[in-house]
Short mmCIF file of C-alpha atoms in Angstrom, two decimals:
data_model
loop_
_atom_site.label_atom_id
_atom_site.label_comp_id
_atom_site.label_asym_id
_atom_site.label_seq_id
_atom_site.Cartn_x
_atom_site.Cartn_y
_atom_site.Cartn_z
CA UNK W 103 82.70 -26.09 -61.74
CA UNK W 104 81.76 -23.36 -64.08
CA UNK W 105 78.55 -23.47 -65.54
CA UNK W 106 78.04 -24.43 -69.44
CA UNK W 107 75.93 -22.37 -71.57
CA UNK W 108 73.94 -24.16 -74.44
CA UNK W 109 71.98 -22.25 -77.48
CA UNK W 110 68.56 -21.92 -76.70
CA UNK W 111 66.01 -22.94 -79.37
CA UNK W 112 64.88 -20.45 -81.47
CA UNK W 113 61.19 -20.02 -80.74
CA UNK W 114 60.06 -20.37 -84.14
CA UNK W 115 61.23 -22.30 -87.76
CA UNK W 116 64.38 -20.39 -89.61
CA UNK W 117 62.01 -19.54 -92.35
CA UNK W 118 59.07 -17.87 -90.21
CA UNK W 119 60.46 -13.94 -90.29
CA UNK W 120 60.80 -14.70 -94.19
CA UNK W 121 60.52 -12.62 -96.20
CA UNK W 122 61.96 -9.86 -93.85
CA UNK W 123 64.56 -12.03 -92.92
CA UNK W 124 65.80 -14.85 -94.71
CA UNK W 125 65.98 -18.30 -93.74
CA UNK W 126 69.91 -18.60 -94.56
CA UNK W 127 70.45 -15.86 -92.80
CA UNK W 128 68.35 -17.04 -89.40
CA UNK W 129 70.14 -20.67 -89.76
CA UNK W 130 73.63 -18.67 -89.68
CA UNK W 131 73.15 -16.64 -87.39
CA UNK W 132 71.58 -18.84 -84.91
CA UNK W 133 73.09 -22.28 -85.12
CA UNK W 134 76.59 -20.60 -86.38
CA UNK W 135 77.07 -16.87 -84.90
CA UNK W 136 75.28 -17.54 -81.69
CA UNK W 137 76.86 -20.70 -80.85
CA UNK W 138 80.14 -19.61 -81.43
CA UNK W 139 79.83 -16.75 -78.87
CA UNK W 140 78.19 -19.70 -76.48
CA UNK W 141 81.39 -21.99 -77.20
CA UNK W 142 84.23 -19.30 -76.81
CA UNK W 143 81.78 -18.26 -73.46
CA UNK W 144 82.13 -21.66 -71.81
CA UNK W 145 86.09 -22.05 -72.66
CA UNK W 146 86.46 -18.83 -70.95
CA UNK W 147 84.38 -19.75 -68.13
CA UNK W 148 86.24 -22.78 -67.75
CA UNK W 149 89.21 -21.21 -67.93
CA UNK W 150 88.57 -18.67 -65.65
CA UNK W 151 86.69 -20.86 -63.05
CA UNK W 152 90.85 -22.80 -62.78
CA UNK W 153 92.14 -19.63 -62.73
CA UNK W 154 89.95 -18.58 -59.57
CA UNK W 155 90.84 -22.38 -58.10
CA UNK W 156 94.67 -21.26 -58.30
CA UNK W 157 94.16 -17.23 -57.01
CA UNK W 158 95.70 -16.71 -60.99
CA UNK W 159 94.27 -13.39 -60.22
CA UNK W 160 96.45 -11.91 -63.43
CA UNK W 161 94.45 -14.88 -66.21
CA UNK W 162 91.58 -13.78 -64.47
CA UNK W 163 91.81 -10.09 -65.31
CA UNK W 164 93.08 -10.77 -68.94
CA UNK W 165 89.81 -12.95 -69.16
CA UNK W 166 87.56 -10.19 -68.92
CA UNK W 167 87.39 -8.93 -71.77
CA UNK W 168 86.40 -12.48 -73.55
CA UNK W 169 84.08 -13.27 -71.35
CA UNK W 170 82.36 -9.87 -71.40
CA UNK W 171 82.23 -10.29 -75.67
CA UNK W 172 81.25 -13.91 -76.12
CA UNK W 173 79.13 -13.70 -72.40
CA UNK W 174 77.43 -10.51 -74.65
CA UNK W 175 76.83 -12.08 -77.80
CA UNK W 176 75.17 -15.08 -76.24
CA UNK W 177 72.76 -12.78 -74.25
CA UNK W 178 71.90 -10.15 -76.74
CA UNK W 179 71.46 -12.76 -79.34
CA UNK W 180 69.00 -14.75 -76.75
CA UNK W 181 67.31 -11.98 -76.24
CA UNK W 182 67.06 -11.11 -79.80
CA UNK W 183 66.03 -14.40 -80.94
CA UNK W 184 62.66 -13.53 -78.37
CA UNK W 185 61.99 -10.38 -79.27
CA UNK W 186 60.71 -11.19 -83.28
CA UNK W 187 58.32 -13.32 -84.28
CA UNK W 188 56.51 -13.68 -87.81
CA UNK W 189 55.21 -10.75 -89.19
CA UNK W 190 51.40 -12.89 -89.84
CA UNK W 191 51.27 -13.61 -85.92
CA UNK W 192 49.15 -11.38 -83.43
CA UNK W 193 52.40 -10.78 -81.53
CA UNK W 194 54.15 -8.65 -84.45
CA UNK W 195 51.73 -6.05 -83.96
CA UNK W 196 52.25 -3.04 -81.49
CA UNK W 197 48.62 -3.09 -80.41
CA UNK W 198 50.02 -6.53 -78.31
CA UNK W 199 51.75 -3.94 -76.33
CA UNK W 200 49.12 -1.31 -75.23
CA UNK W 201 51.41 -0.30 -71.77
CA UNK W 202 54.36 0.21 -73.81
CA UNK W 203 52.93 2.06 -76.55
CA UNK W 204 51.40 4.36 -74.00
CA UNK W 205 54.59 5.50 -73.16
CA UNK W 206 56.31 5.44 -76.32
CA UNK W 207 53.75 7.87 -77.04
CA UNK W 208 54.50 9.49 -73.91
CA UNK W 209 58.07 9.43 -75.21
CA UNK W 210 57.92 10.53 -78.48
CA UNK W 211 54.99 11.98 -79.11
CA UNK W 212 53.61 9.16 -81.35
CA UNK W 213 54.73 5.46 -83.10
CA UNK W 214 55.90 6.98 -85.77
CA UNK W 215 58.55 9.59 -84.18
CA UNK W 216 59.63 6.64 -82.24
CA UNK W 217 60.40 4.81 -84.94
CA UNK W 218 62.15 7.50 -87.10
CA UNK W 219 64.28 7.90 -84.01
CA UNK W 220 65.04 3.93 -83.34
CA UNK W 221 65.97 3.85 -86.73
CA UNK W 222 67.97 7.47 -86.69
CA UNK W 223 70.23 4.96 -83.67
CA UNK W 224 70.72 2.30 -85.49
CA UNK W 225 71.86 3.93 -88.65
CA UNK W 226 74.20 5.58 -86.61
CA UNK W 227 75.83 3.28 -85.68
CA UNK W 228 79.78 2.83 -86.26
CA UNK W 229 80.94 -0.50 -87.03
CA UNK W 230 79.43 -3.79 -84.98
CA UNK W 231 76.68 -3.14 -82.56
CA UNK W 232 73.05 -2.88 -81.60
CA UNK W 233 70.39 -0.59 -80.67
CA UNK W 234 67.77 -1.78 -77.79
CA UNK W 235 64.77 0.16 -76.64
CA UNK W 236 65.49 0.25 -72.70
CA UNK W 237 63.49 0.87 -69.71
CA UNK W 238 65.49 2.49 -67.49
CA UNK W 239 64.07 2.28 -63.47
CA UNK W 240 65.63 5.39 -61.18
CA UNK W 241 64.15 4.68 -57.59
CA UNK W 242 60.50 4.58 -58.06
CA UNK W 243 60.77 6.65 -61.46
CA UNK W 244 61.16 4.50 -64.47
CA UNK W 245 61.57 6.03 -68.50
CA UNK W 246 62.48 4.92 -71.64
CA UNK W 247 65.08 5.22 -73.91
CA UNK W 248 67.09 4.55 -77.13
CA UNK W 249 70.65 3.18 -76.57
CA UNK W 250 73.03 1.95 -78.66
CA UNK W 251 75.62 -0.71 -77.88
CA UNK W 252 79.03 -1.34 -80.01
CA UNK W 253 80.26 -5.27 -80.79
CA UNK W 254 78.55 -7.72 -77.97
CA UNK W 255 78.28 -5.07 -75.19
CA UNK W 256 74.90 -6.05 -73.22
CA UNK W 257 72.31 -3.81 -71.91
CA UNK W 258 73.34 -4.74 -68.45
CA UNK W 259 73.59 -1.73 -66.52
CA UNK W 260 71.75 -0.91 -62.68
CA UNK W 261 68.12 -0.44 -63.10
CA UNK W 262 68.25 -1.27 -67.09
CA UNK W 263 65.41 -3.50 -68.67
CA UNK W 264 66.63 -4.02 -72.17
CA UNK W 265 62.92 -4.05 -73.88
CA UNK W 266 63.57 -5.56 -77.86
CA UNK W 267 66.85 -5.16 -79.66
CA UNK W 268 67.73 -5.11 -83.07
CA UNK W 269 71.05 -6.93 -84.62
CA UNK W 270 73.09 -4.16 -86.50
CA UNK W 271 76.00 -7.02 -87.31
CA UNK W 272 76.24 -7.07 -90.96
CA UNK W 273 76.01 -10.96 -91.16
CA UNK W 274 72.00 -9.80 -89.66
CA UNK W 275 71.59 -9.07 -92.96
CA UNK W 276 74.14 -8.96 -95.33
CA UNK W 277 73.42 -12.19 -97.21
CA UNK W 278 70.03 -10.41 -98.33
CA UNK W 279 70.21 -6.80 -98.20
CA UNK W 280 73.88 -6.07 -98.68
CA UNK W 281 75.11 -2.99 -97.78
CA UNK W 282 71.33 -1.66 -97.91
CA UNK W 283 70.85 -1.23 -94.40
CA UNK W 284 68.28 1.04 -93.95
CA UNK W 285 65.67 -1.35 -95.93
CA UNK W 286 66.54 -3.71 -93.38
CA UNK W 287 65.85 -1.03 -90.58
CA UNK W 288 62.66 -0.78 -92.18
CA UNK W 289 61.84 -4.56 -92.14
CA UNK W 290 62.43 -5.65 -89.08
CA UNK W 291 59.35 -3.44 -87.68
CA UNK W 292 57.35 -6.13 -89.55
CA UNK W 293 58.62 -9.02 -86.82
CA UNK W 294 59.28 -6.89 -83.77
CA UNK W 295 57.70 -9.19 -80.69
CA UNK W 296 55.22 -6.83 -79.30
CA UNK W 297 54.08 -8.99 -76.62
CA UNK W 298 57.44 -10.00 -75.22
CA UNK W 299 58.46 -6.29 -75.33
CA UNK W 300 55.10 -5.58 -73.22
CA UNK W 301 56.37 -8.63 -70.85
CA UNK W 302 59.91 -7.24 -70.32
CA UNK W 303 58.41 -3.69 -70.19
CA UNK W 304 55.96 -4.54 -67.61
CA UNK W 305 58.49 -6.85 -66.10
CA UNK W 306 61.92 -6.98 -63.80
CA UNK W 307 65.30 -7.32 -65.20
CA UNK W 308 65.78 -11.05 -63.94
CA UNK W 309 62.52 -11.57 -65.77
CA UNK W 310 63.97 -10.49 -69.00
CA UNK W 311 67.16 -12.58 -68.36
CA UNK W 312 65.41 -15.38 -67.73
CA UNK W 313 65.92 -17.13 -70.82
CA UNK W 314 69.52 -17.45 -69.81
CA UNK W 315 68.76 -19.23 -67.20
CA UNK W 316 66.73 -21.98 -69.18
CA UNK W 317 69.63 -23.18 -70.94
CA UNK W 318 72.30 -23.58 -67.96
CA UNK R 1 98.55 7.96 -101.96
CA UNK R 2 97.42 11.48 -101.85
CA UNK R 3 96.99 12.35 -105.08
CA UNK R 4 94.25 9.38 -105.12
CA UNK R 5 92.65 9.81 -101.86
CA UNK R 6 92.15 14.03 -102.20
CA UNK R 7 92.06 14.49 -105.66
CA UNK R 8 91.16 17.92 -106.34
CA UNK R 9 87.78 18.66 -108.38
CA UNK R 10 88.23 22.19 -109.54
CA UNK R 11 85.18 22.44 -111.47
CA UNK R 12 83.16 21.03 -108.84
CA UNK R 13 84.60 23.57 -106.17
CA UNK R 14 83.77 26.27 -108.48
CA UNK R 15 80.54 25.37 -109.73
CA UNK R 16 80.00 25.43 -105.34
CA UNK R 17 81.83 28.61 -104.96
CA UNK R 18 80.03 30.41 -107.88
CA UNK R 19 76.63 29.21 -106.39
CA UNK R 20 76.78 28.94 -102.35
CA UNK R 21 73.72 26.26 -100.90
CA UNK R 22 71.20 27.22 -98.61
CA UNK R 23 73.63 28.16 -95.69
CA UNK R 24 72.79 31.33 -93.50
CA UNK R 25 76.35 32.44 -94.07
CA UNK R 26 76.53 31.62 -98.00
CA UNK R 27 79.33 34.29 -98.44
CA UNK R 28 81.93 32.54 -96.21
CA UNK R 29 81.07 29.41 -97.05
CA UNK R 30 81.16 29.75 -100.50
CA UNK R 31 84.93 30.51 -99.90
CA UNK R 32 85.12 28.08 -97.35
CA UNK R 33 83.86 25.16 -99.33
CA UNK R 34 86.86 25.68 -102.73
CA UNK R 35 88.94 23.14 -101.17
CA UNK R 36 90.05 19.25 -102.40
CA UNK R 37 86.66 17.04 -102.58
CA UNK R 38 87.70 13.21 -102.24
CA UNK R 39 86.89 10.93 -104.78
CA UNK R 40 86.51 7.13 -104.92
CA UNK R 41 89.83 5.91 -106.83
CA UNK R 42 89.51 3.41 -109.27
CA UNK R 43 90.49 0.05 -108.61
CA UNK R 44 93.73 -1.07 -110.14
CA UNK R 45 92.42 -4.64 -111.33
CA UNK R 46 88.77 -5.88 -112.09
CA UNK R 47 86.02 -6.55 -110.00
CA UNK R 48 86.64 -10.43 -110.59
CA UNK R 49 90.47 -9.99 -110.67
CA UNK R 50 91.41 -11.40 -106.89
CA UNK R 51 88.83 -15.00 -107.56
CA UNK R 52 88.99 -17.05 -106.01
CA UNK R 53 90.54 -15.72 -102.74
CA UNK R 54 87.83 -12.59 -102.97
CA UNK R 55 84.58 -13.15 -105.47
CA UNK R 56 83.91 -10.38 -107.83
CA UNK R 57 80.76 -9.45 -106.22
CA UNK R 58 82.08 -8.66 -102.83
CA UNK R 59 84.92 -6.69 -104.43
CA UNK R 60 82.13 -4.56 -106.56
CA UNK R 61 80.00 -4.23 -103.80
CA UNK R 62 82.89 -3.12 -101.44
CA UNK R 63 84.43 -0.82 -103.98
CA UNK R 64 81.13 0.62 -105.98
CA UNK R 65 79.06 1.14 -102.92
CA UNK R 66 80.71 0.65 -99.38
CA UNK R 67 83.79 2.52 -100.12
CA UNK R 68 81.82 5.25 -102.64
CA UNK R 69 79.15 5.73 -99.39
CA UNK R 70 82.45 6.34 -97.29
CA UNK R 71 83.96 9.08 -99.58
CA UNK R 72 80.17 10.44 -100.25
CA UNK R 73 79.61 10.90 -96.62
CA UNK R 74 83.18 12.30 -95.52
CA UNK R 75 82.78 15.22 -98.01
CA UNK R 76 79.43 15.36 -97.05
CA UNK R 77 81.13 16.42 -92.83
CA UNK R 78 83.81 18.01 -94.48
CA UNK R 79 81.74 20.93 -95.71
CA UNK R 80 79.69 20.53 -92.51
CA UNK R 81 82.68 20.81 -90.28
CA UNK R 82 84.42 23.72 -92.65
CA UNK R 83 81.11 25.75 -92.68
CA UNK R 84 81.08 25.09 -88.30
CA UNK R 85 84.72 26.63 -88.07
CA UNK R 86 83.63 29.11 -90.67
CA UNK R 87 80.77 30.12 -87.99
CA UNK R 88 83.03 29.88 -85.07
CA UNK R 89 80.58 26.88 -83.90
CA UNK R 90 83.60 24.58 -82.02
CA UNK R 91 80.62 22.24 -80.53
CA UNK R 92 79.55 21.80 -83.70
CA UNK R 93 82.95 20.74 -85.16
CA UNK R 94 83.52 18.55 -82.05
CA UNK R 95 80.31 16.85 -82.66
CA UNK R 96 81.34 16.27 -86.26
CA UNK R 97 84.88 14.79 -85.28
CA UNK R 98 84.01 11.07 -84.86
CA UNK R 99 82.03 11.12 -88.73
CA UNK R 100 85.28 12.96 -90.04
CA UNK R 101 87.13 10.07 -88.34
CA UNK R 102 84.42 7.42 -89.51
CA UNK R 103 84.40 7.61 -93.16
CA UNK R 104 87.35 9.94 -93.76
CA UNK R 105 89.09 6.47 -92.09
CA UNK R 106 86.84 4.45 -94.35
CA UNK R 107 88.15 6.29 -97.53
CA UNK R 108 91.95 6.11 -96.57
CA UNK R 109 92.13 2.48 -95.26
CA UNK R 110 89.79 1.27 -98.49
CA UNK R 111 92.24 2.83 -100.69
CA UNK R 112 95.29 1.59 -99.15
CA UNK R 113 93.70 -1.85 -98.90
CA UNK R 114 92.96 -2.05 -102.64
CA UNK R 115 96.37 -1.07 -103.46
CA UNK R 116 98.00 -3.56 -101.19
CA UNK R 117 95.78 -6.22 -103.10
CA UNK R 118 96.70 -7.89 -106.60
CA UNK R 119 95.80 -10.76 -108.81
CA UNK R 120 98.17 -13.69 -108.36
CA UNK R 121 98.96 -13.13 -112.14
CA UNK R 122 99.62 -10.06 -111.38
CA UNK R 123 102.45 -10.32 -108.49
CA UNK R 124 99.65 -11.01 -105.88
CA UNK R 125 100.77 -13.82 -102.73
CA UNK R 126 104.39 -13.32 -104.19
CA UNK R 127 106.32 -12.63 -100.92
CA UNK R 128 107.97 -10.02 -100.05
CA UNK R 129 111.80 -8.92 -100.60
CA UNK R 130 114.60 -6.61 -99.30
CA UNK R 131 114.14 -4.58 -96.45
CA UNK R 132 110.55 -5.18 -95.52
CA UNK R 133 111.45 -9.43 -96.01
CA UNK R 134 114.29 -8.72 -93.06
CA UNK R 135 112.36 -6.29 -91.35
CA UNK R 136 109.00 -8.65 -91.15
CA UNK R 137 111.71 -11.88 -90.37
CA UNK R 138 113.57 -9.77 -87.50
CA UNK R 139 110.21 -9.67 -85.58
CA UNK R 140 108.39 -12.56 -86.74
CA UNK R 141 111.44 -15.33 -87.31
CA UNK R 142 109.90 -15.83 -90.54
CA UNK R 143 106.78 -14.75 -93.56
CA UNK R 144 104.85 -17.76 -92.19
CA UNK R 145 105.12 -17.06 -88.65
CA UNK R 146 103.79 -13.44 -89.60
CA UNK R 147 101.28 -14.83 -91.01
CA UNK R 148 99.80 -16.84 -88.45
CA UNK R 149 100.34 -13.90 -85.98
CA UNK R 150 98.70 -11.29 -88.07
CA UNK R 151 95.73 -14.08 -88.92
CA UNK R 152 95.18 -14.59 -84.99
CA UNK R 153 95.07 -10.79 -85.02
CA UNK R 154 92.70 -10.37 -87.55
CA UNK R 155 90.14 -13.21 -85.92
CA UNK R 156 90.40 -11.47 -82.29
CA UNK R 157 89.05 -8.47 -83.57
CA UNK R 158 85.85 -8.13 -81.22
CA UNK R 159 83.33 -6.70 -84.13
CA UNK R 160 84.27 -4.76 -87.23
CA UNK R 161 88.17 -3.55 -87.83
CA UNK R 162 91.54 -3.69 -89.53
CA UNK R 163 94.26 -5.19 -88.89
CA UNK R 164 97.66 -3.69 -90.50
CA UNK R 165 101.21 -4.39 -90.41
CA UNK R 166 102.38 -1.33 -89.21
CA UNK R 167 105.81 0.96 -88.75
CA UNK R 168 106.73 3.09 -86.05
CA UNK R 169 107.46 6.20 -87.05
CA UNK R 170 110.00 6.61 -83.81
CA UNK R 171 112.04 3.42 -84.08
CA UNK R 172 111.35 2.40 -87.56
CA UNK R 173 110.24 -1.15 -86.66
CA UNK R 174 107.48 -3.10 -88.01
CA UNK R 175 104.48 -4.84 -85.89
CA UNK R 176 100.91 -5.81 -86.19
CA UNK R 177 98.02 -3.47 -84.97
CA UNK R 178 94.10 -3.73 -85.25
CA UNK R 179 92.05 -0.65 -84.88
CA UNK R 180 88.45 -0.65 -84.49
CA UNK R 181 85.74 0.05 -87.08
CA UNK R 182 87.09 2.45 -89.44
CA UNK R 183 90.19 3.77 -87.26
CA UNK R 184 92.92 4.75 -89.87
CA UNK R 185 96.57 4.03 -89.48
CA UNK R 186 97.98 7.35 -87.91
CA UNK R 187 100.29 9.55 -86.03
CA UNK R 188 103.06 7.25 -84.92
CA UNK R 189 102.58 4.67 -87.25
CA UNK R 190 102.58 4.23 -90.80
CA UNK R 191 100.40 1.65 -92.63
CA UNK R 192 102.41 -0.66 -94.84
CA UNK R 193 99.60 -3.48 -95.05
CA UNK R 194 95.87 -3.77 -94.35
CA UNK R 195 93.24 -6.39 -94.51
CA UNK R 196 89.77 -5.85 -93.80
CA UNK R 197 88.06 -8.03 -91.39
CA UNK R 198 84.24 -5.91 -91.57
CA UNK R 199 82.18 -8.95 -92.83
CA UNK R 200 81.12 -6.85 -95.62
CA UNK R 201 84.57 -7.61 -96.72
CA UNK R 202 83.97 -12.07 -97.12
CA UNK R 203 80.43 -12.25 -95.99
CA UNK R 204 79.07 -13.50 -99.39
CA UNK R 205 81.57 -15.60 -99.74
CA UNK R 206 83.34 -17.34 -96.39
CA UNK R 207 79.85 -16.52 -94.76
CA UNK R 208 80.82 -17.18 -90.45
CA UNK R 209 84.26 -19.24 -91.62
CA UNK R 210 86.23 -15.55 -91.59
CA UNK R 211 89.47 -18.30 -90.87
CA UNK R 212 89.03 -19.30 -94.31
CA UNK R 213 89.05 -15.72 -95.72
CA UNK R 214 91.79 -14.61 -93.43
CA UNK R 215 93.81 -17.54 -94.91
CA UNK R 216 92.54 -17.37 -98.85
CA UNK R 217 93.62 -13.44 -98.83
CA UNK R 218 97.56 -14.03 -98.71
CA UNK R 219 97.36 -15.14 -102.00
CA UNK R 220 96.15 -11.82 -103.15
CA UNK R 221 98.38 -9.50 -101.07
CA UNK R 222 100.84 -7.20 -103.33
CA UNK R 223 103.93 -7.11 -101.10
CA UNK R 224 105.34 -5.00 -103.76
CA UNK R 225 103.64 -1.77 -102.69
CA UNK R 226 103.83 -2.62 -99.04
CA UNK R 227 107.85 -2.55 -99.56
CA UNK R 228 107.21 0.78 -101.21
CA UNK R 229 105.19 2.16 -98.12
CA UNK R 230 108.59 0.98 -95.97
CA UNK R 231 110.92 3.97 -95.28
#
């Protein structure tokens, strides 16, 4: 039996990022865009598991790419959802992350670099995708870094702790901004989750996951 | 289609030529930079023209700033990738390929997709005839088995792309392609029809149900200039 994926609840009302993201928007993208991925994920799945049950080992390699897209929107989405909160709450500030501001600064020099350069990625980017601040851990050395991901690909990679993310779809903002972008780059620094960036900075990689697990 | 897509501005390329920008090598690249600037080609019905398949604030929004910030920016690498050869700099113009690609795609499949687009009063959803009919019902069986194909083609798109009904150059038959992001229609194939399937392009409107959109839009399409762009 393959497992079946169900849409976590979002960790706040649709209306609590307002008014840097709108409550039409959140109610979209969560009960609408992210369940869709979490549907077309379990079809696949199921699909696939019958497929592995036979030895169809040629359904199983055209299955890939599905479940790599949907399996990627429902995990960058989850761990999207985590990673704001509301811009009045103690977590939406960086000082909830003094470990991880210490080496942004490290990084960059200062906040404010970083964030010229977060935003320089997501600008960037080409079409459907996100950008995620990611720890990356090389033996016992461990550094930070910017990376950008087109459509649903996941930060999933050896030794990769995807930190906070931020949604460069157009339907994560479209319905208020429109094609201004770059005031919703802006924004979104108001409801970045500090202290669940610190927690998945400080933390493993099955740690950051772990809200996939929740909602097997 | 060229004529609209590289229209050239002669008194902007002199006013540049007469008065080179801050560029260490001013001199060259004031010669460099008297070339064809593109231009954002008007479109050939109003904003509100295609209602209520497309609503007349996506269409201004799409034409006015999403395709303008397309044909801004690709002039904007053209004289950065002109003044790089100019230098010699070939990392530089490597570097620069993908934004060439990127909104000089943007500009060429916007303009072809507003063209292929017209009011139902004004020919728009009436289907097609002649060669492109047989041509479209000797692969497809028949306009509403197309249809369905190139609709399934348009919702698999993983993230933002085209998909176009297509001719190959090398056997002269006709078949559906998507291409990523901004990826224009080139080298062995020629574009004869594209729809947009960014969300910019039904966002506002179809919000998540792109189906909807994807079906709405036939009754727009102009399958008088895709027979034209048959050969």
């Amino acid at each position: 039996m393959a497992s079946t994926y169900a849409l976590p609840p979002l960790p706040y009302a649709y209306d609590a990022l307002e008014p840097h993201i709108s409550k039409q928007i959140m109610e979209l993208h969560h009960s609408k865009h992210h369940q869709t991925y979490i549907t077309n994920l379990n079809a696949a799945l199921k699909t696939q598991a019958e497929a592995v049950h036979t030895s169809d080992i040629t359904t199983q390699v055209s299955l890939q790419q599905a479940i790599k897209f949907n399996a990627g929107g429902h995990i960058n989405h989850s761990l999207f959802w985590q990673n704001l909160a509301p811009a009045s709450s103690a977590e939406a500030k960086s000082s909830a992350a003094p470990k991880l501001v210490k080496q942004i600064k490290a990084t960059w020099g200062d906040e404010a670099a970083f964030r010229e350069a977060f935003k320089a990625a997501l600008l960037g980017i080409q079409g459907s995708g996100w950008g995620w601040l990611v720890k990356i851990e090389t033996g016992k050395e461990q550094r930070l870094a910017i990376v950008t991901t087109k459509d649903q690909d996941p930060v999933v990679g050896k030794g990769e702790v995807p930190v906070f993310g931020v949604d460069m779809w157009e339907h994560a903002y479209y319905l208020q901004y429109l094609n201004g972008k770059a005031a919703y780059v802006e924004n979104i620094w108001n409801v970045i989750n500090w202290k669940t960036a610190e927690e998945r900075f400080l933390g493993t990689r099955a740690d950051a996951f772990k809200v996939l697990k929740t909602t097997i | 289609m060229n004529s609209t897509l590289l229209r050239t501005t002669t008194v902007r390329s002199a006013l540049r030529a007469a008065a080179p920008t801050a560029s260490t090598r001013a001199g060259l690249a004031g010669t460099t930079f008297v070339r064809g600037k593109a231009t954002l080609p008007d479109l050939p019905y109003d904003y509100g023209a295609l209602e209520p398949s497309i609503s007349g604030k996506i269409m201004e929004l799409h034409h006015k700033n999403h395709h303008n910030t397309y044909v801004t920016s690709y002039n904007n690498f053209s004289e950065q990738i002109a003044e790089a050869a100019a230098k010699n700099d070939i990392q530089a113009q490597i570097a620069l390929q993908p934004l060439i690609n990127f909104h000089g795609g943007g500009h060429v499949n916007h303009s072809l997709f507003w063209e292929n687009l017209a009011p139902t009063s004004k020919g728009g959803g009436e289907p097609p005839s002649g060669k492109l009919a047989s041509a479209i019902n000797t692969s497809y069986g028949s306009l509403d088995a197309f249809k369905e194909k190139f609709n399934t083609a348009l919702a698999g798109i993983q993230g933002s792309g085209w998909a176009w009904l297509v001719q190959d150059t090398q056997t002269g038959s006709v078949q559906i392609r998507t291409y990523a992001n901004q990826d224009p229609v080139v080298g062995q194939f020629r574009p004869i029809l594209g729809i947009d399937a960014w969300e910019h392009a039904y966002y506002l409107q179809y919000q998540n149900r792109k189906a909807e959109y994807f079906k709405a839009i036939w009754d727009v399409i102009n399958w008088k200039v895709a027979e034209k762009r048959l050969q």
